[in-house]
Short mmCIF file of N, CA and C in Angstrom, two decimals:
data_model
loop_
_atom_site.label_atom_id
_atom_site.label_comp_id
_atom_site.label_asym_id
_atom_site.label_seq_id
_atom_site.Cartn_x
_atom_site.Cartn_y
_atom_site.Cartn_z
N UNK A 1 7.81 0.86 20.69
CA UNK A 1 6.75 -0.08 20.35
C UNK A 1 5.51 0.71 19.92
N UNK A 2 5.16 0.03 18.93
CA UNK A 2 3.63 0.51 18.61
C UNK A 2 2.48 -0.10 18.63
N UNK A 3 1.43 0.42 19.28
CA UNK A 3 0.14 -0.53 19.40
C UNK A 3 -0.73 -0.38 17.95
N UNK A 4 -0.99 -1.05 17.98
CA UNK A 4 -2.26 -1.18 16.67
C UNK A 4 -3.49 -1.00 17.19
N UNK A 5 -4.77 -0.60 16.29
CA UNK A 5 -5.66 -0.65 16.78
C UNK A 5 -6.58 -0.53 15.44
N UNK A 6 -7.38 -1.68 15.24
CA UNK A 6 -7.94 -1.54 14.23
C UNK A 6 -9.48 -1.29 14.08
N UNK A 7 -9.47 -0.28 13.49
CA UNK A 7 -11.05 0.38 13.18
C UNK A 7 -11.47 0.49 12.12
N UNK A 8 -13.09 0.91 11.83
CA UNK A 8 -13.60 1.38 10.64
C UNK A 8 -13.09 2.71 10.04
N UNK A 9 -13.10 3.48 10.94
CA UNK A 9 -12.92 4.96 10.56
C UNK A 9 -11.83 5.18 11.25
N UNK A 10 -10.72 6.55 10.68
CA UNK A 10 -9.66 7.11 11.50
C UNK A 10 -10.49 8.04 12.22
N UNK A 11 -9.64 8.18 13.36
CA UNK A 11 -10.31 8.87 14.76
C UNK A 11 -9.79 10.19 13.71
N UNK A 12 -10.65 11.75 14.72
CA UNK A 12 -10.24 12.91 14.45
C UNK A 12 -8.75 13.19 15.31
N UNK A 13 -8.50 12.43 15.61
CA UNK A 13 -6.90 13.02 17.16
C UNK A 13 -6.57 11.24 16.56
N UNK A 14 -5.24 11.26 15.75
CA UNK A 14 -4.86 10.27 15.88
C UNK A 14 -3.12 10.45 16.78
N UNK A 15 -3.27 9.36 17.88
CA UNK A 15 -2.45 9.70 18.46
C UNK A 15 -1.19 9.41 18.77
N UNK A 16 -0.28 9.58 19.25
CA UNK A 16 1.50 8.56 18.63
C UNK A 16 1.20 7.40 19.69
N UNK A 17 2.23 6.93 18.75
CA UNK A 17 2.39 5.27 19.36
C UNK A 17 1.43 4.68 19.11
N UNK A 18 0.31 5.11 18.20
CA UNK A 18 -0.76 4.37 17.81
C UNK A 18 -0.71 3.87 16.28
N UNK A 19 -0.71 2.84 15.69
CA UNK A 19 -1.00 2.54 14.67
C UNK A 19 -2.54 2.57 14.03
N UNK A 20 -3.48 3.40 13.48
CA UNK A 20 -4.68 2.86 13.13
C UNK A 20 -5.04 2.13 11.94
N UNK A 21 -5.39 0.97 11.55
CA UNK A 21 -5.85 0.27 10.71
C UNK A 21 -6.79 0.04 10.36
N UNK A 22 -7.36 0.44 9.30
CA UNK A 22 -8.95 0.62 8.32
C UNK A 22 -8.39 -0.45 7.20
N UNK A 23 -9.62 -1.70 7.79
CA UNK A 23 -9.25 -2.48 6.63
C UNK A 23 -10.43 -2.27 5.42
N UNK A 24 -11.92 -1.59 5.90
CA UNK A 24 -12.78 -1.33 5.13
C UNK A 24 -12.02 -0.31 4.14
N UNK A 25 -11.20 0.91 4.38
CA UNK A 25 -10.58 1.91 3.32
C UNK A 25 -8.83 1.48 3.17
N UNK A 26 -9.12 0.23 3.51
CA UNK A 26 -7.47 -0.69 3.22
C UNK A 26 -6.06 0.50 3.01
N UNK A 27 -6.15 1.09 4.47
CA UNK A 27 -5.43 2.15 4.52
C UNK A 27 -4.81 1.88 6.35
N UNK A 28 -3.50 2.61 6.87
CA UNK A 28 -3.27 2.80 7.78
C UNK A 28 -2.16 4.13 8.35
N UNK A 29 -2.65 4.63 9.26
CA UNK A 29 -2.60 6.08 9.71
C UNK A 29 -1.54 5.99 11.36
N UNK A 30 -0.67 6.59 11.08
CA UNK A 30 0.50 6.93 12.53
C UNK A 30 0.46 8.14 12.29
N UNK A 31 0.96 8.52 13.78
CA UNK A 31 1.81 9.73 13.82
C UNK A 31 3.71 9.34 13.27
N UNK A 32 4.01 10.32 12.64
CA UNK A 32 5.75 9.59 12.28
C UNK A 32 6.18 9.11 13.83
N UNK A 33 6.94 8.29 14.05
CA UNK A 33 7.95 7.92 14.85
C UNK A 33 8.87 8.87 15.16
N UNK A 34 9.15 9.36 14.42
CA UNK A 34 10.53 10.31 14.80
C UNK A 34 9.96 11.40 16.02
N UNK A 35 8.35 11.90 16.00
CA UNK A 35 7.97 12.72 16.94
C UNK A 35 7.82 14.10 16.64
N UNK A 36 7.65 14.53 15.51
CA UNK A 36 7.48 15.49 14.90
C UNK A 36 6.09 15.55 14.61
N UNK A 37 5.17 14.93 14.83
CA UNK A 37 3.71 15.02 14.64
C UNK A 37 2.88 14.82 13.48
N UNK A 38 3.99 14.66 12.04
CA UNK A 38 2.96 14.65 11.25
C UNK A 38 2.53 13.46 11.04
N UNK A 39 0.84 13.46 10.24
CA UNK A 39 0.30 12.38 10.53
C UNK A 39 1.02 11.63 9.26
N UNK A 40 1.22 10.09 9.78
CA UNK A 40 1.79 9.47 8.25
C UNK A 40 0.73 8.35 7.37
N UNK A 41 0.14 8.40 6.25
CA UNK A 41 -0.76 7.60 5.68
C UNK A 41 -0.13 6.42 4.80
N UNK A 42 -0.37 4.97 5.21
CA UNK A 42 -0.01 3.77 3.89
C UNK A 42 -1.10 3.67 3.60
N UNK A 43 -1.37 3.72 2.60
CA UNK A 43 -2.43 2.84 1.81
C UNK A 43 -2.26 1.57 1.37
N UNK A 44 -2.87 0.31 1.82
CA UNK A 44 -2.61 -0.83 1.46
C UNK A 44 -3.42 -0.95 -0.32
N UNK A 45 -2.44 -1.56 -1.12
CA UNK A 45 -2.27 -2.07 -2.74
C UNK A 45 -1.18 -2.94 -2.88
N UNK A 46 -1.42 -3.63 -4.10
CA UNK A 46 -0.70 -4.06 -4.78
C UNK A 46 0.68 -3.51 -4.84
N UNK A 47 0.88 -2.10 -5.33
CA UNK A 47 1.60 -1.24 -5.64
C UNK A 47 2.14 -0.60 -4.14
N UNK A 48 1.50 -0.55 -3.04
CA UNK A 48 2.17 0.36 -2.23
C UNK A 48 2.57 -0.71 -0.82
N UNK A 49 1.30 -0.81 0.36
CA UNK A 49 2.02 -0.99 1.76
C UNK A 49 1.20 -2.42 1.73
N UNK A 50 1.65 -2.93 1.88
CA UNK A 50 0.75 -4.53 2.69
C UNK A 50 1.20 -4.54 4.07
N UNK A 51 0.40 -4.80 4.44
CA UNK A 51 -0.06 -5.29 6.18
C UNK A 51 -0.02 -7.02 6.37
N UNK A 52 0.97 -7.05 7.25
CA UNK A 52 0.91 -8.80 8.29
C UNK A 52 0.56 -8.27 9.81
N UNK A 53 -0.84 -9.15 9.65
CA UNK A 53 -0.90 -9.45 11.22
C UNK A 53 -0.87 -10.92 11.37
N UNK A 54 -0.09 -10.72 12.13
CA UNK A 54 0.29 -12.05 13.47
C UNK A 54 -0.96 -12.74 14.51
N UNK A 55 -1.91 -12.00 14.47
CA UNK A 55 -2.77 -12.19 15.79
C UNK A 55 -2.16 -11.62 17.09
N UNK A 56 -0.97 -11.28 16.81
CA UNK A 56 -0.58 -10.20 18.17
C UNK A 56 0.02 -8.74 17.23
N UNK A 57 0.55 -8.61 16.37
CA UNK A 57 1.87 -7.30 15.81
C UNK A 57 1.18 -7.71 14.76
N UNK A 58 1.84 -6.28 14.49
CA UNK A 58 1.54 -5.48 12.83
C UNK A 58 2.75 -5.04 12.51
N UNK A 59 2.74 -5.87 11.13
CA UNK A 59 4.03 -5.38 10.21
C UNK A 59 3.46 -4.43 9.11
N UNK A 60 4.63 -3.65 8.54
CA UNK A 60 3.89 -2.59 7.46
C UNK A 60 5.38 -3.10 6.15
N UNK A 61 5.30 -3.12 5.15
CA UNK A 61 6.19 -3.13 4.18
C UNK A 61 5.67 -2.70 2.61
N UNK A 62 6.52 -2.41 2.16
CA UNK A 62 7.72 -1.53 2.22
C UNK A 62 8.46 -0.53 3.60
N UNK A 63 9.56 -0.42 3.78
CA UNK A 63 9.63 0.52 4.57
C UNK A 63 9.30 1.79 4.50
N UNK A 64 9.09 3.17 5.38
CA UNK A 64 7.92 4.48 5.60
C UNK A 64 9.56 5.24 5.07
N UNK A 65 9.11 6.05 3.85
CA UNK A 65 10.21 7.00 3.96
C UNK A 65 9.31 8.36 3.99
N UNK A 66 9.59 9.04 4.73
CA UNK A 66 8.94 10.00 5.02
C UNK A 66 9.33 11.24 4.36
N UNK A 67 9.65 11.22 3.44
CA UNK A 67 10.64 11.81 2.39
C UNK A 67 9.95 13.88 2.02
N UNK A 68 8.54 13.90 2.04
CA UNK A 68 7.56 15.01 2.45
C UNK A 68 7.62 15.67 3.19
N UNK A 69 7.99 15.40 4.29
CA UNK A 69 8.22 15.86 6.09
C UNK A 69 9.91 16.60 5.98
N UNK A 70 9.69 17.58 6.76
CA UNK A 70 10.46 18.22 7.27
C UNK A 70 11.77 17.43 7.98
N UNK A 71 11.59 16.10 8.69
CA UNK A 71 12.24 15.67 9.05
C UNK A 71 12.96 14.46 8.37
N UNK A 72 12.33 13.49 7.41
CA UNK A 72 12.28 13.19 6.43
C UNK A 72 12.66 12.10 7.29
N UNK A 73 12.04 11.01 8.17
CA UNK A 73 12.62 9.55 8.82
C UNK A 73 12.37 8.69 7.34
N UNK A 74 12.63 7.43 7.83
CA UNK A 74 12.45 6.50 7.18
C UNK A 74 12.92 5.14 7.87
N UNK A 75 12.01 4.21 7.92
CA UNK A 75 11.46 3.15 9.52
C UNK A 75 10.71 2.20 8.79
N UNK A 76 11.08 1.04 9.21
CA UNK A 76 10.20 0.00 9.04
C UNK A 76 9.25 -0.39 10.05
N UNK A 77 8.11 -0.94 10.15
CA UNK A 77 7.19 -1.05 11.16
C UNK A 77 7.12 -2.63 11.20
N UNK A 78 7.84 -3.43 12.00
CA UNK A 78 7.91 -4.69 12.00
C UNK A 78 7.24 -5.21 13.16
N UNK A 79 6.37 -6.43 13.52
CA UNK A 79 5.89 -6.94 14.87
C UNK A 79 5.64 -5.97 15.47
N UNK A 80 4.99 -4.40 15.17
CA UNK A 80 5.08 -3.48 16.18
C UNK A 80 6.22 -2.62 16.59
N UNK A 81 7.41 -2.77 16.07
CA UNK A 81 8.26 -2.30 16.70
C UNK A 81 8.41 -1.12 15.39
N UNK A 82 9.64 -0.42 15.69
CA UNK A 82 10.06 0.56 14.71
C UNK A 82 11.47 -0.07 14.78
N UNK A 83 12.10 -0.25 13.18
CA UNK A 83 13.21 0.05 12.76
C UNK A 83 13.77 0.85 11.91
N UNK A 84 15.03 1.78 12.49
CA UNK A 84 15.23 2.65 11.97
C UNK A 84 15.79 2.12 10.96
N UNK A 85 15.95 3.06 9.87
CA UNK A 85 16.87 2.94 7.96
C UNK A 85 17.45 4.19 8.14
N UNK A 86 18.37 3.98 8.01
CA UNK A 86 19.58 5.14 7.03
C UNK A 86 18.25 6.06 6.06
N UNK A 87 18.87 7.27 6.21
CA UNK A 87 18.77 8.34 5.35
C UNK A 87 18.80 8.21 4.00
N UNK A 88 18.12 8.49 2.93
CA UNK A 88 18.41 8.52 1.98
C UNK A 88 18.78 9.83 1.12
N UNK A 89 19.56 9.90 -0.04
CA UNK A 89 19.90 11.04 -0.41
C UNK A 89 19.08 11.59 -1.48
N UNK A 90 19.05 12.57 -2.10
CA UNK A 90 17.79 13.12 -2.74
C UNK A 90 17.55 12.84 -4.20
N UNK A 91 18.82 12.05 -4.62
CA UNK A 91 18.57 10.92 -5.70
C UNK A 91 18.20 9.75 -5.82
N UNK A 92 18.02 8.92 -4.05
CA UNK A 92 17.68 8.14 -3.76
C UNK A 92 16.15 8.11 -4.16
N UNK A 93 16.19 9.44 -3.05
CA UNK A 93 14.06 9.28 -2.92
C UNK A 93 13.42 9.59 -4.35
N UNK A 94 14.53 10.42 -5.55
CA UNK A 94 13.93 10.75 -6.96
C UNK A 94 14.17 8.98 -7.35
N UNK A 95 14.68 8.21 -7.34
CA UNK A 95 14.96 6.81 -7.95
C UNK A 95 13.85 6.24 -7.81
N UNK A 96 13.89 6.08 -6.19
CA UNK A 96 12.82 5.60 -5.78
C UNK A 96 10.94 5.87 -6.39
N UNK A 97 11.29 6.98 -6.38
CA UNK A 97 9.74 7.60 -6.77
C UNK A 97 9.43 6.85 -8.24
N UNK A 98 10.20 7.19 -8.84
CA UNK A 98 10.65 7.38 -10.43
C UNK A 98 10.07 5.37 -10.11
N UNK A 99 10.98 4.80 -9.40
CA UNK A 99 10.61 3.35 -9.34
C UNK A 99 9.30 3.09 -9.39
N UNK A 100 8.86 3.08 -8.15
CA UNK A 100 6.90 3.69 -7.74
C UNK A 100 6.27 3.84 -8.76
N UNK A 101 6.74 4.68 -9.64
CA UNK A 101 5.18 5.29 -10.68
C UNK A 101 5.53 4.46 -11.79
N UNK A 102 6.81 3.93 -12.09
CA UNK A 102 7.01 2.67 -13.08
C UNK A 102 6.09 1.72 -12.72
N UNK A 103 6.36 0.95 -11.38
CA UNK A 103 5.75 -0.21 -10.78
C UNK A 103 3.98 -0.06 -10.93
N UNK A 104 3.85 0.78 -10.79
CA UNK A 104 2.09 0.85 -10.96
C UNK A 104 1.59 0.78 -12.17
N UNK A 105 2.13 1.72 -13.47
CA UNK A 105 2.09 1.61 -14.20
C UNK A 105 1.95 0.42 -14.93
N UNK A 106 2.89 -0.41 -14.49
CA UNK A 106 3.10 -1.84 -15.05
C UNK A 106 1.64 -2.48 -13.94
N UNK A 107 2.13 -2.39 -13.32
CA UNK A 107 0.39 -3.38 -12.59
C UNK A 107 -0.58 -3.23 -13.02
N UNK A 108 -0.59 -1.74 -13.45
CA UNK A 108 -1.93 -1.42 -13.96
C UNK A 108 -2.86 -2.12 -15.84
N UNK A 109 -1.10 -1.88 -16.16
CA UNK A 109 -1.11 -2.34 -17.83
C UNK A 109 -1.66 -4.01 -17.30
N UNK A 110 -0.80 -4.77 -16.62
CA UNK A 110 -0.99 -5.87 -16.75
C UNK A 110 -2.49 -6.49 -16.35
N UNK A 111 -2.66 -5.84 -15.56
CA UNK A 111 -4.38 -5.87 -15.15
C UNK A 111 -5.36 -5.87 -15.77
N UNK A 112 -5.42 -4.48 -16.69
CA UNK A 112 -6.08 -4.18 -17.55
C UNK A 112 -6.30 -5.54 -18.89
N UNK A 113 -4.50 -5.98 -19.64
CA UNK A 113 -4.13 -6.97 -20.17
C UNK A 113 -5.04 -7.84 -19.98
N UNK A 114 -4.69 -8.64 -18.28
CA UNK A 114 -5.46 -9.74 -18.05
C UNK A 114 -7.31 -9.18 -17.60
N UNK A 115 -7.78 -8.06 -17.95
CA UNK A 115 -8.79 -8.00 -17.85
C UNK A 115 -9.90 -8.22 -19.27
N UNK A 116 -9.20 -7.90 -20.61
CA UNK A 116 -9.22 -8.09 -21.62
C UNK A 116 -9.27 -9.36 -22.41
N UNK A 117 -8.37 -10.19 -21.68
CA UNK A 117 -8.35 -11.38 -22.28
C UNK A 117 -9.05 -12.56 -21.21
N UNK A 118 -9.79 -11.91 -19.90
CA UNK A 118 -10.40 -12.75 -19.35
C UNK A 118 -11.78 -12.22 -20.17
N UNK A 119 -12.19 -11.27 -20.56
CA UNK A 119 -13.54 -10.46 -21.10
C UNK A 119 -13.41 -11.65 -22.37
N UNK A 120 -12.23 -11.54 -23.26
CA UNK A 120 -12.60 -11.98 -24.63
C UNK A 120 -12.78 -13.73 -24.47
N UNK A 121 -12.38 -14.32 -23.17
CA UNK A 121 -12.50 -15.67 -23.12
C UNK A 121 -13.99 -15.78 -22.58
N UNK A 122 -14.48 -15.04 -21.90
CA UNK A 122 -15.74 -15.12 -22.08
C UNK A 122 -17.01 -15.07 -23.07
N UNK A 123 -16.26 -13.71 -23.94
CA UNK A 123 -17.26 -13.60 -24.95
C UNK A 123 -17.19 -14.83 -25.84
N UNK A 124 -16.29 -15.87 -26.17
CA UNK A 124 -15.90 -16.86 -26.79
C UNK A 124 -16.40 -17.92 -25.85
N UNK A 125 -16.33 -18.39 -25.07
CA UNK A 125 -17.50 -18.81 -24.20
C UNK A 125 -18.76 -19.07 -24.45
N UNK A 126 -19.58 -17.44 -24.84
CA UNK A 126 -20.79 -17.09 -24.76
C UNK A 126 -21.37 -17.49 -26.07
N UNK A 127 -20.03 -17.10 -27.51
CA UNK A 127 -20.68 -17.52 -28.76
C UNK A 127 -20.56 -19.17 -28.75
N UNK A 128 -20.02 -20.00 -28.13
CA UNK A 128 -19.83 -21.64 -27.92
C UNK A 128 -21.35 -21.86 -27.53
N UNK A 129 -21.52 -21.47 -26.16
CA UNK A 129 -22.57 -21.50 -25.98
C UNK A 129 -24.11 -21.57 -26.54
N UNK A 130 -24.16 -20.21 -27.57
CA UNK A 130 -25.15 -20.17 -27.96
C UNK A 130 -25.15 -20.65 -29.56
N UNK A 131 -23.92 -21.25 -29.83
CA UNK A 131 -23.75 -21.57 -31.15
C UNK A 131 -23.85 -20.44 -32.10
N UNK A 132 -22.90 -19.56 -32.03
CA UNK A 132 -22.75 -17.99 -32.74
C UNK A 132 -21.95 -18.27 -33.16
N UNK A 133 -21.82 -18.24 -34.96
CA UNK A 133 -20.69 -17.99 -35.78
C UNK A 133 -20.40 -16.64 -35.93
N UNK A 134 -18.98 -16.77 -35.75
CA UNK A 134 -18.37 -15.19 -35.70
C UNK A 134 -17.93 -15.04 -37.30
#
């Protein structure tokens, strides 16, 4: 089981079995599960970890592949609890990655897209407004 504990800032000693949650830097910080110590970082996005709280548990998804680490777990963080996942193989975690930097990519294009055509519905807007022939 893991406790949550949600703060502004990550402590300097973050410690196991602790989940910390910074919703001001929409990020959250464990030690891995497996017990090997290193510290593990989600960053909550679009693109990466979203956070459910319950008013009691903290879920984390996608599942944590720890794929960097020496030990390389990979765990889902559901209601608090840890579930373990199968191993993945080292074409897995290249798929995967390779997936990742597609997926952002595309969020990002589409963003941008709909940032463009919310800008130009404004500027069209603005010449209505002021009675501006284009």
């Amino acid at each position: 089981m893991l406790q949550h504990k949600f703060v502004d800032y990550m402590p300097d000693d973050i410690l196991s079995g602790i989940l910390y949650i910074s919703m001001i830097y929409g990020t959250a910080i464990h030690k891995c599960c497996c017990g090997c110590g290193e510290e593990v970082v989600t960053p909550f996005s679009p693109t990466d970890w979203k956070i459910t709280f319950d008013g009691d548990n903290v879920s984390l998804s996608p599942s944590i592949g720890n794929w960097s680490f020496k030990c390389q777990s990979h765990y889902f963080i559901r209601n608090g609890h840890v579930d373990w996942c199968q191993s993945w193989t080292n074409k897995q975690v290249s798929d995967n990655r390779k997936e990742d930097s597609f997926n952002k990519q595309l969020h990002f294009q589409q963003r941008k897209k709909q940032e463009v055509t919310e800008r130009s519905a404004f500027v069209t807007w603005m010449f209505k407004l002021f009675k501006i022939k284009t």
